[in-house]
GROMACS .gro file of C-alpha atoms in nm:
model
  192
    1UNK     CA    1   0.273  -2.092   0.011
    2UNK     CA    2   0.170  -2.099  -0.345
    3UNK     CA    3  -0.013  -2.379  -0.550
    4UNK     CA    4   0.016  -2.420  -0.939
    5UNK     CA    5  -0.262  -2.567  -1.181
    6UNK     CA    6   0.007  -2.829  -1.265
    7UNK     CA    7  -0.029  -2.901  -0.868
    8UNK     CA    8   0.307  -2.782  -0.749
    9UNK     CA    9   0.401  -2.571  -0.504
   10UNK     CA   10   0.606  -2.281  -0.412
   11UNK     CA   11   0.726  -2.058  -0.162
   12UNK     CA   12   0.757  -1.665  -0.181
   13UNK     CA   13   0.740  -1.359   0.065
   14UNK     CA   14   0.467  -1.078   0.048
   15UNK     CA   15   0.377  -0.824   0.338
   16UNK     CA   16   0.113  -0.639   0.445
   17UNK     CA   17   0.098  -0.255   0.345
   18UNK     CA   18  -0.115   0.005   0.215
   19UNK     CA   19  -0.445  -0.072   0.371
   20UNK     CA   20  -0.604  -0.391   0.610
   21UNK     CA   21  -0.625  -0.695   0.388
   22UNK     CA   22  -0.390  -0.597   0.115
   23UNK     CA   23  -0.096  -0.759   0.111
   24UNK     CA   24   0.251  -0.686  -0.189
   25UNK     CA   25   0.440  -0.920  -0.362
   26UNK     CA   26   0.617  -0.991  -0.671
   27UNK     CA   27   0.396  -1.091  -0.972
   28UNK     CA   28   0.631  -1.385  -1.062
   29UNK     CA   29   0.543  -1.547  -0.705
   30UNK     CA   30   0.162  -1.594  -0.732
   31UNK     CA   31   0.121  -1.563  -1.073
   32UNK     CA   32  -0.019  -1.921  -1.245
   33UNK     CA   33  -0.185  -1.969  -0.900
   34UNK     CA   34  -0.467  -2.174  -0.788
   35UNK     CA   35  -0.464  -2.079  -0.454
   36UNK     CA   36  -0.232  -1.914  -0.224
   37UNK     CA   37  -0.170  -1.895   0.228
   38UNK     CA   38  -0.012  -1.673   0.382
   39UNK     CA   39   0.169  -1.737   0.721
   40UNK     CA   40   0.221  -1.509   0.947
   41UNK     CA   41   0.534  -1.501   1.227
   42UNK     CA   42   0.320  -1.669   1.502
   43UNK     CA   43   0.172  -1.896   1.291
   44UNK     CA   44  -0.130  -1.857   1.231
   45UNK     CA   45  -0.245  -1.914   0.839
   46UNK     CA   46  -0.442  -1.686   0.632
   47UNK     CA   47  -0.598  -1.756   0.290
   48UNK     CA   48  -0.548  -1.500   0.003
   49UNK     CA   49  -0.842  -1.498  -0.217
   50UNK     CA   50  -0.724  -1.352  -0.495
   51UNK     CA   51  -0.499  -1.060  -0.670
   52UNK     CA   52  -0.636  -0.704  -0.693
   53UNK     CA   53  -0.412  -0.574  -0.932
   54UNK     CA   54  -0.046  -0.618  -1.079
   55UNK     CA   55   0.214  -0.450  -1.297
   56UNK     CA   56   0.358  -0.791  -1.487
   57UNK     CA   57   0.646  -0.559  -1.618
   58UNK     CA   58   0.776  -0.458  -1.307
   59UNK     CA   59   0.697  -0.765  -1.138
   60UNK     CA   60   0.460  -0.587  -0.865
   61UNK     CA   61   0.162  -0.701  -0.719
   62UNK     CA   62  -0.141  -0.643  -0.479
   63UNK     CA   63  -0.301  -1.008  -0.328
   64UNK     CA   64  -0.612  -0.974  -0.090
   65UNK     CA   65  -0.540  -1.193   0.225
   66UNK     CA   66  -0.851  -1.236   0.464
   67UNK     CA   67  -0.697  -1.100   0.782
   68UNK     CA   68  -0.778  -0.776   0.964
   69UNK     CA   69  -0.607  -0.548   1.235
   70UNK     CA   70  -0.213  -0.660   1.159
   71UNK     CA   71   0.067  -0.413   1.139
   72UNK     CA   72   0.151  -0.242   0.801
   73UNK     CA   73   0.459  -0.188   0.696
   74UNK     CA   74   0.515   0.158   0.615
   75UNK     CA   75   0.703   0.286   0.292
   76UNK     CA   76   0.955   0.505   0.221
   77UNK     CA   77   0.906   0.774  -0.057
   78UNK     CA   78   1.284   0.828  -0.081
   79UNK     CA   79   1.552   0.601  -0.317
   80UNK     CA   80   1.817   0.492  -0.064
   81UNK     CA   81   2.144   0.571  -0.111
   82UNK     CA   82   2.415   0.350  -0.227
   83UNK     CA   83   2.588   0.254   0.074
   84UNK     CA   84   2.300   0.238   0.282
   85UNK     CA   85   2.239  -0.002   0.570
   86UNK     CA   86   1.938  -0.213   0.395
   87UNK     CA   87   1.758  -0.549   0.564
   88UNK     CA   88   1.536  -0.814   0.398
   89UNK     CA   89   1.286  -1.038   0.588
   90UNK     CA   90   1.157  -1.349   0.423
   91UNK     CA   91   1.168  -1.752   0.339
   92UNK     CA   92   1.485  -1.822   0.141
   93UNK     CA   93   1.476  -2.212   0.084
   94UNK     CA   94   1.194  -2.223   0.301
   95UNK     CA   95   1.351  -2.085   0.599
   96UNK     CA   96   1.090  -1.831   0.764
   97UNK     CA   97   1.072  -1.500   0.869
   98UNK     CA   98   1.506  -1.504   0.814
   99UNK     CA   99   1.634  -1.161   0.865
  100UNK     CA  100   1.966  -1.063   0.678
  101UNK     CA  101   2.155  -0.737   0.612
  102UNK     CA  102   2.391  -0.611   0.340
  103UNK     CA  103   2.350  -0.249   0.154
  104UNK     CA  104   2.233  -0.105  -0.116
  105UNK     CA  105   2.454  -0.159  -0.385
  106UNK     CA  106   2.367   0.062  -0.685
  107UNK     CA  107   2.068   0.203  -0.841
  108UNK     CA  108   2.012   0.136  -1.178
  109UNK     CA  109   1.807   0.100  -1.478
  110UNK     CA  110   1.749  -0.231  -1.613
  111UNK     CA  111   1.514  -0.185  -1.922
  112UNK     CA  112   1.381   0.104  -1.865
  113UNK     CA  113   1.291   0.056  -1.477
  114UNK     CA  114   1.458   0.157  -1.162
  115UNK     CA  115   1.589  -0.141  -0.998
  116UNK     CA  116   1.772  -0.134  -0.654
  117UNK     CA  117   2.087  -0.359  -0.642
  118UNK     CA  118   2.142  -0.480  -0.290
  119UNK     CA  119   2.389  -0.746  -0.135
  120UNK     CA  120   2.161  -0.881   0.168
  121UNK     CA  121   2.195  -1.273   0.086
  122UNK     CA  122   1.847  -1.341  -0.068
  123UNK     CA  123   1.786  -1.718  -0.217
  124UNK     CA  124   1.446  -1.853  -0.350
  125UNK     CA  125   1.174  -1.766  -0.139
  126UNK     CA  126   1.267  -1.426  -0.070
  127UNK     CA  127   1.118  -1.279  -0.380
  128UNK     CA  128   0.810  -1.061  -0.316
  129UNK     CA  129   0.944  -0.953   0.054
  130UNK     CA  130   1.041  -0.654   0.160
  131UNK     CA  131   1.339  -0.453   0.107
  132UNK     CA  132   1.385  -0.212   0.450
  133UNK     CA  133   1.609   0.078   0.502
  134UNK     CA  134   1.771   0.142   0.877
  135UNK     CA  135   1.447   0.313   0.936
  136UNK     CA  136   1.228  -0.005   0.912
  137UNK     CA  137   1.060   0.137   0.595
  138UNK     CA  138   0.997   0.000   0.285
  139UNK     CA  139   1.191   0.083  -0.015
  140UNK     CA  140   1.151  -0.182  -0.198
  141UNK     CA  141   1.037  -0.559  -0.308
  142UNK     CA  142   1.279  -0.810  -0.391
  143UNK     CA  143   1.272  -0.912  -0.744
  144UNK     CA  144   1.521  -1.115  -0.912
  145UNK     CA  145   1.897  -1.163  -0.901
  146UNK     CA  146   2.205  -1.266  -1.137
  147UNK     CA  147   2.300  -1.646  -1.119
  148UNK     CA  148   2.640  -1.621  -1.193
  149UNK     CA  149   2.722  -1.388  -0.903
  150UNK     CA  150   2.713  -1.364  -0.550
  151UNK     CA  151   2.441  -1.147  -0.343
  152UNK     CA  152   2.360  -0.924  -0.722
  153UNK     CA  153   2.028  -0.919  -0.599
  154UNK     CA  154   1.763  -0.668  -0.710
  155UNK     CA  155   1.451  -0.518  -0.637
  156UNK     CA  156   1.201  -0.308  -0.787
  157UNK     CA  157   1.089   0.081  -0.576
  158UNK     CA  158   0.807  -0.003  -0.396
  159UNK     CA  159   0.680   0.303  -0.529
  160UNK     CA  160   0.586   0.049  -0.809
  161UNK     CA  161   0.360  -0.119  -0.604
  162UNK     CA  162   0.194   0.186  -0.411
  163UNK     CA  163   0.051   0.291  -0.760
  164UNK     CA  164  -0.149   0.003  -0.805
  165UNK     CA  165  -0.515   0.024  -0.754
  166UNK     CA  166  -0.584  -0.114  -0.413
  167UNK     CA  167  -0.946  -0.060  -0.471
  168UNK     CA  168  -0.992  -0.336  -0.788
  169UNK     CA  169  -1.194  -0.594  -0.719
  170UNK     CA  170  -1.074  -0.895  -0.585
  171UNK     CA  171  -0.993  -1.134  -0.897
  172UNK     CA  172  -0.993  -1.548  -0.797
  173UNK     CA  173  -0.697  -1.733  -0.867
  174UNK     CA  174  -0.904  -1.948  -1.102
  175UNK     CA  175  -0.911  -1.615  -1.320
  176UNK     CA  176  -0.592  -1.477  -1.303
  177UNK     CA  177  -0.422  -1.822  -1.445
  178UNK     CA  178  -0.041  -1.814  -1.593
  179UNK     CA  179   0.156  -1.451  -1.774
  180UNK     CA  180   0.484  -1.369  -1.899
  181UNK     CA  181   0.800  -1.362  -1.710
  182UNK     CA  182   0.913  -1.059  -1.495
  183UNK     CA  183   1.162  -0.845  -1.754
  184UNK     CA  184   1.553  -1.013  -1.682
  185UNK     CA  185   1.872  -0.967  -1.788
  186UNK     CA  186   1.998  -1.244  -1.945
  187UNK     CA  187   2.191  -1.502  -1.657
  188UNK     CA  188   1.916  -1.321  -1.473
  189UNK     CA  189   1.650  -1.561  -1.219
  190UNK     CA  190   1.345  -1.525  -0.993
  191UNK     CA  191   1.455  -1.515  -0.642
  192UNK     CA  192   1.136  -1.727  -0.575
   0.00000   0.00000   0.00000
């Protein structure tokens, strides 16, 4: 879960890749933070100390969570193909560790970035979580979607978020405080 300055609090997904401690989500979820937990599927809670680095554009970014030895999830260097069998895991409304299916519905460029369109139901507090293929890999994180539609849900390669610097100091939320808005179509929201 995610706290606010203003004292609220939110709910998004992130996972564990790239190297122990380093966890990916979208921007939009943890940006304006104060602090931020991470729960993990037998419940034990983590804190995240900070972010390491993000890509506010693309809505991409790398949080350090103080845990050591868990499974990473592994990434695909491939686009899927439209058609493809593609799976989501997150917290839509709250609702942990929910596993849906759909496919991938298109690629396509939304200003200027590669954005996966996929029709896996996703609702707020999916954003930031993963995006698998039938493989189990990674192909990408789950971004935003169109409000006036049903399952037009995107996400951004996770190539995005391999080619952030994993090896930046750890910022605190204290420092990071508020940014823009991931780029959106208009009718376009946060799936956070």
């Amino acid at each position: 879960w995610v706290r606010t300055g203003d004292g609220s609090t939110s709910i998004g997904t992130g996972f564990l890749a790239i190297k122990d401690g380093v966890a990916v989500t979208a921007w939009h979820v943890v940006k304006g933070a104060t602090s931020v937990h991470a729960k993990f599927s037998n419940g034990e809670l983590f804190e995240c100390s900070g972010l390491i680095d993000k890509d506010e554009k693309r809505d991409v970014a790398l949080i350090r969570v103080k845990v050591f030895g868990r499974p990473l999830l592994e990434a695909t260097k491939a686009d899927p193909a439209v058609g493809a069998k593609a799976f989501l895991v997150g917290a839509p409304k709250g609702l942990e560790f929910t596993f849906t299916d759909g496919l991938i519905s298109q690629l396509r460029d939304v200003e200027g970035m590669k954005q996966y369109q996929f029709s896996c139901d996703a609702s707020p507090g999916n954003s930031g979580g993963p995006l698998l293929n039938s493989e189990g890999l990674v192909s990408g994180v789950v971004s935003w979607r169109l409000r006036d539609g049903t399952n037009l849900n995107f996400a951004v390669p996770i190539g995005y978020a391999l080619g952030l610097d994993s090896t930046l100091p750890t910022q605190p939320w204290a420092s990071v405080g508020p940014s823009t808005a991931p780029p959106q179509s208009r009718g376009a929201a946060a799936v956070s």
